[in-house]
GROMACS .gro file of N, CA and C in nm:
model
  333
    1UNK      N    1  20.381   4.389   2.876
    1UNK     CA    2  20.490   4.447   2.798
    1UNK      C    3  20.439   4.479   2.659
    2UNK      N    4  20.473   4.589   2.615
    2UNK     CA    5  20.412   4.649   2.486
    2UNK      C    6  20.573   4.730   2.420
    3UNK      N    7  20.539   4.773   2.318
    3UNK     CA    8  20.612   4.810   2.226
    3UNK      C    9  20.590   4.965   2.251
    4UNK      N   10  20.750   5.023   2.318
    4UNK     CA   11  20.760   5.215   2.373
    4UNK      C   12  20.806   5.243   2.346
    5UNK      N   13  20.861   5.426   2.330
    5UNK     CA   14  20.985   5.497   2.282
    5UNK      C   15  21.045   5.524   2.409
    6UNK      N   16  21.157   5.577   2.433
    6UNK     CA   17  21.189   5.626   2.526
    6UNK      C   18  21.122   5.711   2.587
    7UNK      N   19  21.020   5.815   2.548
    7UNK     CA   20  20.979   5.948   2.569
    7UNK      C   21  20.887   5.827   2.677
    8UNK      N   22  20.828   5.729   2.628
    8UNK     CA   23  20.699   5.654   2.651
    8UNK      C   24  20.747   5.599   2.775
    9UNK      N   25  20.857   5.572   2.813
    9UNK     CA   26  20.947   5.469   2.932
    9UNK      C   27  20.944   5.565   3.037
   10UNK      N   28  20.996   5.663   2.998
   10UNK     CA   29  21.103   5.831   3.088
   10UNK      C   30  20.967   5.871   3.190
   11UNK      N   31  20.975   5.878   3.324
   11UNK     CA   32  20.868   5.915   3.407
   11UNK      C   33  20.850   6.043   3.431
   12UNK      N   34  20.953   6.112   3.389
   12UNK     CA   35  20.953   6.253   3.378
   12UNK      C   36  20.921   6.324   3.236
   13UNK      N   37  20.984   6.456   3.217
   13UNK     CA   38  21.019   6.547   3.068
   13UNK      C   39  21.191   6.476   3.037
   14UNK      N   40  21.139   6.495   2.940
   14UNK     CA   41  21.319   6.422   2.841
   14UNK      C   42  21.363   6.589   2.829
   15UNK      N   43  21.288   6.692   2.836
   15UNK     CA   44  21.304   6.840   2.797
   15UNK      C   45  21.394   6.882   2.941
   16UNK      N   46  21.360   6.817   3.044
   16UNK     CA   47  21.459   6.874   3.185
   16UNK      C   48  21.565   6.779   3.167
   17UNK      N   49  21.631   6.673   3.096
   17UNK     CA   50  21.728   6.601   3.177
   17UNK      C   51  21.826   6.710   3.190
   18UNK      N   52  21.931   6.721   3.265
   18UNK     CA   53  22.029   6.783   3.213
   18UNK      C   54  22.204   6.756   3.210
   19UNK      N   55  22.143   6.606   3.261
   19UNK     CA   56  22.330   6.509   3.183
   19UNK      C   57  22.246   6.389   3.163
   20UNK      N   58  22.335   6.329   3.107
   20UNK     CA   59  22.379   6.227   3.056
   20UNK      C   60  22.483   6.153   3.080
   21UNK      N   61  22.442   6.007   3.128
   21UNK     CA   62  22.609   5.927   3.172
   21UNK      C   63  22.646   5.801   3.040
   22UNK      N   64  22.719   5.756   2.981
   22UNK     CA   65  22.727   5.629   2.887
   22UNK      C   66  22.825   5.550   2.951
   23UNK      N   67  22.803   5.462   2.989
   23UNK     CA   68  22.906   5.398   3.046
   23UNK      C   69  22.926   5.203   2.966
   24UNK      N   70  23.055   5.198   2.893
   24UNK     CA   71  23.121   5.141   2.835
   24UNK      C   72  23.054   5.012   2.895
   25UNK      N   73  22.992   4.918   2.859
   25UNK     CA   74  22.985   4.778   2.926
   25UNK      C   75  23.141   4.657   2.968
   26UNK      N   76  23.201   4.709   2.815
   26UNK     CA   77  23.340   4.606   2.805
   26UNK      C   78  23.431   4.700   2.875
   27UNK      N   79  23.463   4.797   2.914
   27UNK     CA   80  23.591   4.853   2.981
   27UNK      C   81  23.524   4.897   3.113
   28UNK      N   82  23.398   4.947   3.142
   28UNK     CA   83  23.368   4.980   3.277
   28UNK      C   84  23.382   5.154   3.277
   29UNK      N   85  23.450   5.262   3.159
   29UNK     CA   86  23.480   5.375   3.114
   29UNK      C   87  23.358   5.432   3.122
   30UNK      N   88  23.359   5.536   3.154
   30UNK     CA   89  23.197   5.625   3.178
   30UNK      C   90  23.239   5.772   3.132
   31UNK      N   91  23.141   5.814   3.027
   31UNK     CA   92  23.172   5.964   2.987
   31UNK      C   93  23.022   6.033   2.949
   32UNK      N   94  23.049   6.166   3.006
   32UNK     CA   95  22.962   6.226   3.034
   32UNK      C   96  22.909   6.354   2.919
   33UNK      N   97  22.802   6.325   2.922
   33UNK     CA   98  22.737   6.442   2.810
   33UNK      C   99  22.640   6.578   2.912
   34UNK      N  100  22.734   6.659   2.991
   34UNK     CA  101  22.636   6.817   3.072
   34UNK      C  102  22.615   6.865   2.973
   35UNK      N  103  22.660   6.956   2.883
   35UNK     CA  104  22.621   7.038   2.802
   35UNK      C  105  22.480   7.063   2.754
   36UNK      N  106  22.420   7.138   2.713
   36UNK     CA  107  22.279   7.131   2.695
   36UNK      C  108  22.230   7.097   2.553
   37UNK      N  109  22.341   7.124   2.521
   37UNK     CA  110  22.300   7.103   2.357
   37UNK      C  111  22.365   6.976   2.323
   38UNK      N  112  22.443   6.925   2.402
   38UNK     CA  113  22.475   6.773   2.341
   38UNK      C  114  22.351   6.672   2.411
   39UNK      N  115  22.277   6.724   2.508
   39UNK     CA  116  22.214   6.662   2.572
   39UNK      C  117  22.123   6.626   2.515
   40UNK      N  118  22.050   6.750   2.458
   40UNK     CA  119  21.914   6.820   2.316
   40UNK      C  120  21.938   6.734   2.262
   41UNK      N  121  22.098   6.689   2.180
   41UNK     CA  122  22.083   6.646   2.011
   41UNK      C  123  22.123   6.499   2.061
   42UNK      N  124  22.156   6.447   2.170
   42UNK     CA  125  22.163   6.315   2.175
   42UNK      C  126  21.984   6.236   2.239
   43UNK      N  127  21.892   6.323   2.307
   43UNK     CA  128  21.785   6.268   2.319
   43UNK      C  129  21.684   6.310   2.194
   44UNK      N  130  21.759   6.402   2.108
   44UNK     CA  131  21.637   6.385   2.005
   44UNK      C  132  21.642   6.293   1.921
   45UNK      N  133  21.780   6.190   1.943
   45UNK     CA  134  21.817   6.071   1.796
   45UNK      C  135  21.775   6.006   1.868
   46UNK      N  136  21.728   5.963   2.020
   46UNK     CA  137  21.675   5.812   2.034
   46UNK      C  138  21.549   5.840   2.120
   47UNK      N  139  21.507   5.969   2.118
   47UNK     CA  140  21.394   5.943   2.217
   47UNK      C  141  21.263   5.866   2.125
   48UNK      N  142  21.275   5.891   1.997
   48UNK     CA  143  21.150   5.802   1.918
   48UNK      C  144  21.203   5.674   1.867
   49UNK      N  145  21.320   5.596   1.959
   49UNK     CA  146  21.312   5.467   1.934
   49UNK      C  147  21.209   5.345   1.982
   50UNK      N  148  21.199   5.276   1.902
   50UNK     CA  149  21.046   5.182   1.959
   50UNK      C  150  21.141   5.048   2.047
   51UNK      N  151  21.145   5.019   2.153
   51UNK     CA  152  21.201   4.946   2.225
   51UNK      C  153  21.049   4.850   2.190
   52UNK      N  154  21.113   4.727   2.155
   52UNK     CA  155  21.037   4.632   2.170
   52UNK      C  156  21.047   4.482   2.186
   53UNK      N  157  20.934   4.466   2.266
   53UNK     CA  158  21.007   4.322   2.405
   53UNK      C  159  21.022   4.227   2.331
   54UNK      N  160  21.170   4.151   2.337
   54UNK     CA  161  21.187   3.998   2.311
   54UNK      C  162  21.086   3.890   2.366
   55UNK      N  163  21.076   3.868   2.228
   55UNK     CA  164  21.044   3.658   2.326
   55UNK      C  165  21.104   3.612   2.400
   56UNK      N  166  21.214   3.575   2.396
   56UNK     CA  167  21.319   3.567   2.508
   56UNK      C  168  21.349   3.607   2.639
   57UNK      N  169  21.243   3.612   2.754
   57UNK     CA  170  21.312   3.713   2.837
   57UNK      C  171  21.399   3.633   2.934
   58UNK      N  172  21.485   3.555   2.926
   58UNK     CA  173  21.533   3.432   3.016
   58UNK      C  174  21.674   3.552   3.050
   59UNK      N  175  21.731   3.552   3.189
   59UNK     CA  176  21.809   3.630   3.238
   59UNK      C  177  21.919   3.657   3.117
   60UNK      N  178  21.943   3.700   3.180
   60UNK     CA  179  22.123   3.769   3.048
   60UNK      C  180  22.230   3.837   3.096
   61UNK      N  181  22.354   3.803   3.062
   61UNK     CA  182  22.437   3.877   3.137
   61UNK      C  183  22.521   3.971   3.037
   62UNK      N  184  22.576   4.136   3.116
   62UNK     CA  185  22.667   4.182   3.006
   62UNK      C  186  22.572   4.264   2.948
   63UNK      N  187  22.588   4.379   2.928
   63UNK     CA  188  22.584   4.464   2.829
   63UNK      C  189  22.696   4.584   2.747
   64UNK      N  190  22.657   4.607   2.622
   64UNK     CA  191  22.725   4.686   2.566
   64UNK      C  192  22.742   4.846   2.616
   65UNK      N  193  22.611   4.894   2.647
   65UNK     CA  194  22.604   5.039   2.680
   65UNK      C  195  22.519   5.092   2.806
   66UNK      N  196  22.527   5.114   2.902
   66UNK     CA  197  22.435   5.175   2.995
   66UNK      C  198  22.390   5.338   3.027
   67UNK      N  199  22.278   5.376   2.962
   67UNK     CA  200  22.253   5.492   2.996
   67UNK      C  201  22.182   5.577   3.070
   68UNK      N  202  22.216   5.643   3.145
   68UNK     CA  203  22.182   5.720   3.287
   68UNK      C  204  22.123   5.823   3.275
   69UNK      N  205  22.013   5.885   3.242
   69UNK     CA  206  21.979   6.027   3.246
   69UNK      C  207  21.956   6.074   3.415
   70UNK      N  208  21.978   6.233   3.379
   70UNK     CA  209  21.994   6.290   3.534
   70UNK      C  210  21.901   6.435   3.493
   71UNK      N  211  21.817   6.470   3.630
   71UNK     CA  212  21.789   6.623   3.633
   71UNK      C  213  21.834   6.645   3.725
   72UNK      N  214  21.960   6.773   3.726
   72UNK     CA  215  22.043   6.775   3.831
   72UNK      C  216  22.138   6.709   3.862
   73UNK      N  217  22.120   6.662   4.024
   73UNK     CA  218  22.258   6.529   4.041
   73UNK      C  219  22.138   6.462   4.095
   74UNK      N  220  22.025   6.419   4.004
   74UNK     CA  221  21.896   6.312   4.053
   74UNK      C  222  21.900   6.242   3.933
   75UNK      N  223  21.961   6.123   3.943
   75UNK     CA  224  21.938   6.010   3.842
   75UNK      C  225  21.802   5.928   3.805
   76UNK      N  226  21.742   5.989   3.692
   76UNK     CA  227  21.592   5.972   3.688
   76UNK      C  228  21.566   5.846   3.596
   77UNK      N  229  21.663   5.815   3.544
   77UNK     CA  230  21.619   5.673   3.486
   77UNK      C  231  21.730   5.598   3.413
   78UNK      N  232  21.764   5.464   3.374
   78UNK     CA  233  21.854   5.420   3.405
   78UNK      C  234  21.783   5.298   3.303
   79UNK      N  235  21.912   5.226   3.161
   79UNK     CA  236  21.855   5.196   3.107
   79UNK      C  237  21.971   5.109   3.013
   80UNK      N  238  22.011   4.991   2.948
   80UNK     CA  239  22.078   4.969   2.871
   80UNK      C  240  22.013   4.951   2.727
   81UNK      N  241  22.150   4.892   2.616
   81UNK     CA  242  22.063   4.934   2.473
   81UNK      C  243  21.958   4.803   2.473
   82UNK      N  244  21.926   4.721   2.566
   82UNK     CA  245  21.815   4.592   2.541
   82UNK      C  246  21.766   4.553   2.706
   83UNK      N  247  21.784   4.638   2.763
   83UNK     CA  248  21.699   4.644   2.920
   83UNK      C  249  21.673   4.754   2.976
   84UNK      N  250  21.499   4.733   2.965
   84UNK     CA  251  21.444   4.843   3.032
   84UNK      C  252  21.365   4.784   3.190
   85UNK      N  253  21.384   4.819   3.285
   85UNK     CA  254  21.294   4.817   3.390
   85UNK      C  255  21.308   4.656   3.386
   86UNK      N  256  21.453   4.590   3.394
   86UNK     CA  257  21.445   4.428   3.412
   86UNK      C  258  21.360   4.371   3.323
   87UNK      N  259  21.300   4.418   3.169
   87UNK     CA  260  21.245   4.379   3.063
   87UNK      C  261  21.341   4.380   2.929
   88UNK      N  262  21.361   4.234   2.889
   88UNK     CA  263  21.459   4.284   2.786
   88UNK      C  264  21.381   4.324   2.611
   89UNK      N  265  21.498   4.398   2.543
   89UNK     CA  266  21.417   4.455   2.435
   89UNK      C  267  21.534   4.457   2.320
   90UNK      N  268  21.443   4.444   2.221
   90UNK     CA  269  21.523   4.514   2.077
   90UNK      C  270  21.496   4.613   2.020
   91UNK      N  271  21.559   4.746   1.974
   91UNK     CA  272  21.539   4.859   1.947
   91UNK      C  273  21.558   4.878   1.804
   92UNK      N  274  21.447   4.976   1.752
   92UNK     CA  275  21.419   4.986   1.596
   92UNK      C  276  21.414   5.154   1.576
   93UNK      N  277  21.554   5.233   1.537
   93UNK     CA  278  21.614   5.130   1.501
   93UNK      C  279  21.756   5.099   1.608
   94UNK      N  280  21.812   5.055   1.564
   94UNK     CA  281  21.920   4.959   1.649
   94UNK      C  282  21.981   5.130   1.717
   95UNK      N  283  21.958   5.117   1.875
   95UNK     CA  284  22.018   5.217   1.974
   95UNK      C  285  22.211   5.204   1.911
   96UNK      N  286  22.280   5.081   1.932
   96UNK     CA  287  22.395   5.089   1.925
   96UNK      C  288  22.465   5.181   1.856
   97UNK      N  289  22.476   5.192   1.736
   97UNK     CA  290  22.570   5.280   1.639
   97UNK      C  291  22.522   5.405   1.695
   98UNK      N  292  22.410   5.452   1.705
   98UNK     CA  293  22.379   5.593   1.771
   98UNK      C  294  22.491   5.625   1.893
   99UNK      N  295  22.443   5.537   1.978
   99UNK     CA  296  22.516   5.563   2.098
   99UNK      C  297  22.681   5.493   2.074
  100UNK      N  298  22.692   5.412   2.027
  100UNK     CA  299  22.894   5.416   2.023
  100UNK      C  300  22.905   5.530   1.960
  101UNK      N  301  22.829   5.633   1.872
  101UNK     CA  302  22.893   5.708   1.786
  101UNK      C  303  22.910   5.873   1.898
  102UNK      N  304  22.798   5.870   1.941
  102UNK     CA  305  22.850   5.946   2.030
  102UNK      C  306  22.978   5.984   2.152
  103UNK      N  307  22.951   5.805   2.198
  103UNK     CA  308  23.024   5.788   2.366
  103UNK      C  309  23.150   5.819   2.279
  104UNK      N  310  23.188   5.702   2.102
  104UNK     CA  311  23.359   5.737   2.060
  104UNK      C  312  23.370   5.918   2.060
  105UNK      N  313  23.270   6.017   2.043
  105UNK     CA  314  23.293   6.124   2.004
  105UNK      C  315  23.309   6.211   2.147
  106UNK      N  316  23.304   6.164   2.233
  106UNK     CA  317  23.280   6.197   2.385
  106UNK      C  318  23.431   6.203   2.372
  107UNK      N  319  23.470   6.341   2.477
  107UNK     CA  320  23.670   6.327   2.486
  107UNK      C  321  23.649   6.292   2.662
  108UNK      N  322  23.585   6.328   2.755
  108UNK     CA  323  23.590   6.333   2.881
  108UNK      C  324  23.609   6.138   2.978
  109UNK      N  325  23.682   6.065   3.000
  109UNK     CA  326  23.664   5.997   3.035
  109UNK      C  327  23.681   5.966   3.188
  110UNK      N  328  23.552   5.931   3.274
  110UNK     CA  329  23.592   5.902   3.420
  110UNK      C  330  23.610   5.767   3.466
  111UNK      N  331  23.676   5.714   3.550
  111UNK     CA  332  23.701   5.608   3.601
  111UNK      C  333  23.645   5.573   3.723
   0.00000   0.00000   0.00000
């Protein structure tokens, strides 16, 4: 385990995703970013975040945010704001406010 950005995690191009899922940890609420340009300006604020591994990796339950990138209807990677690939992490800088600020700015909500 080493210290990655997203771009560094993503097994694909971050340049093809073309949605985005956020799905609420505390309500279970999932809203969706297709558009191409919300897609653009939400992976260009976190794709150079440095995810980097806790000391801690003892199980954990619960998270705040889960995010889904897709090319197509092919879900290519799958990720919360402190677990990557069953590795947990702290992000610099902090994923959260990025992403609540979006998902609150999101109007579309699915159940």
């Amino acid at each position: 385990m080493e210290t990655q950005t997203l771009t560094e995690f993503y097994p694909k191009e971050l340049k093809d995703v073309t949605k985005i899922t956020l799905v609420d940890g505390s309500t279970g609420n999932e809203k969706t970013i297709s558009d191409q340009k919300g897609v653009k300006e939400f992976l260009a604020k976190i794709k150079d975040t440095e995810f980097i591994p806790d000391q801690n990796q003892e199980k954990r339950t619960g998270w705040r945010y889960s995010i889904s990138l897709y090319q197509k209807s092919e879900r290519t990677f799958q990720f919360t704001l402190n677990e990557v690939d069953e590795y947990y992490y702290h992000t610099k800088p902090d994923l959260y406010p990025i992403v609540n600020t979006f998902y609150e700015n999101l109007d579309k909500v699915e159940e």
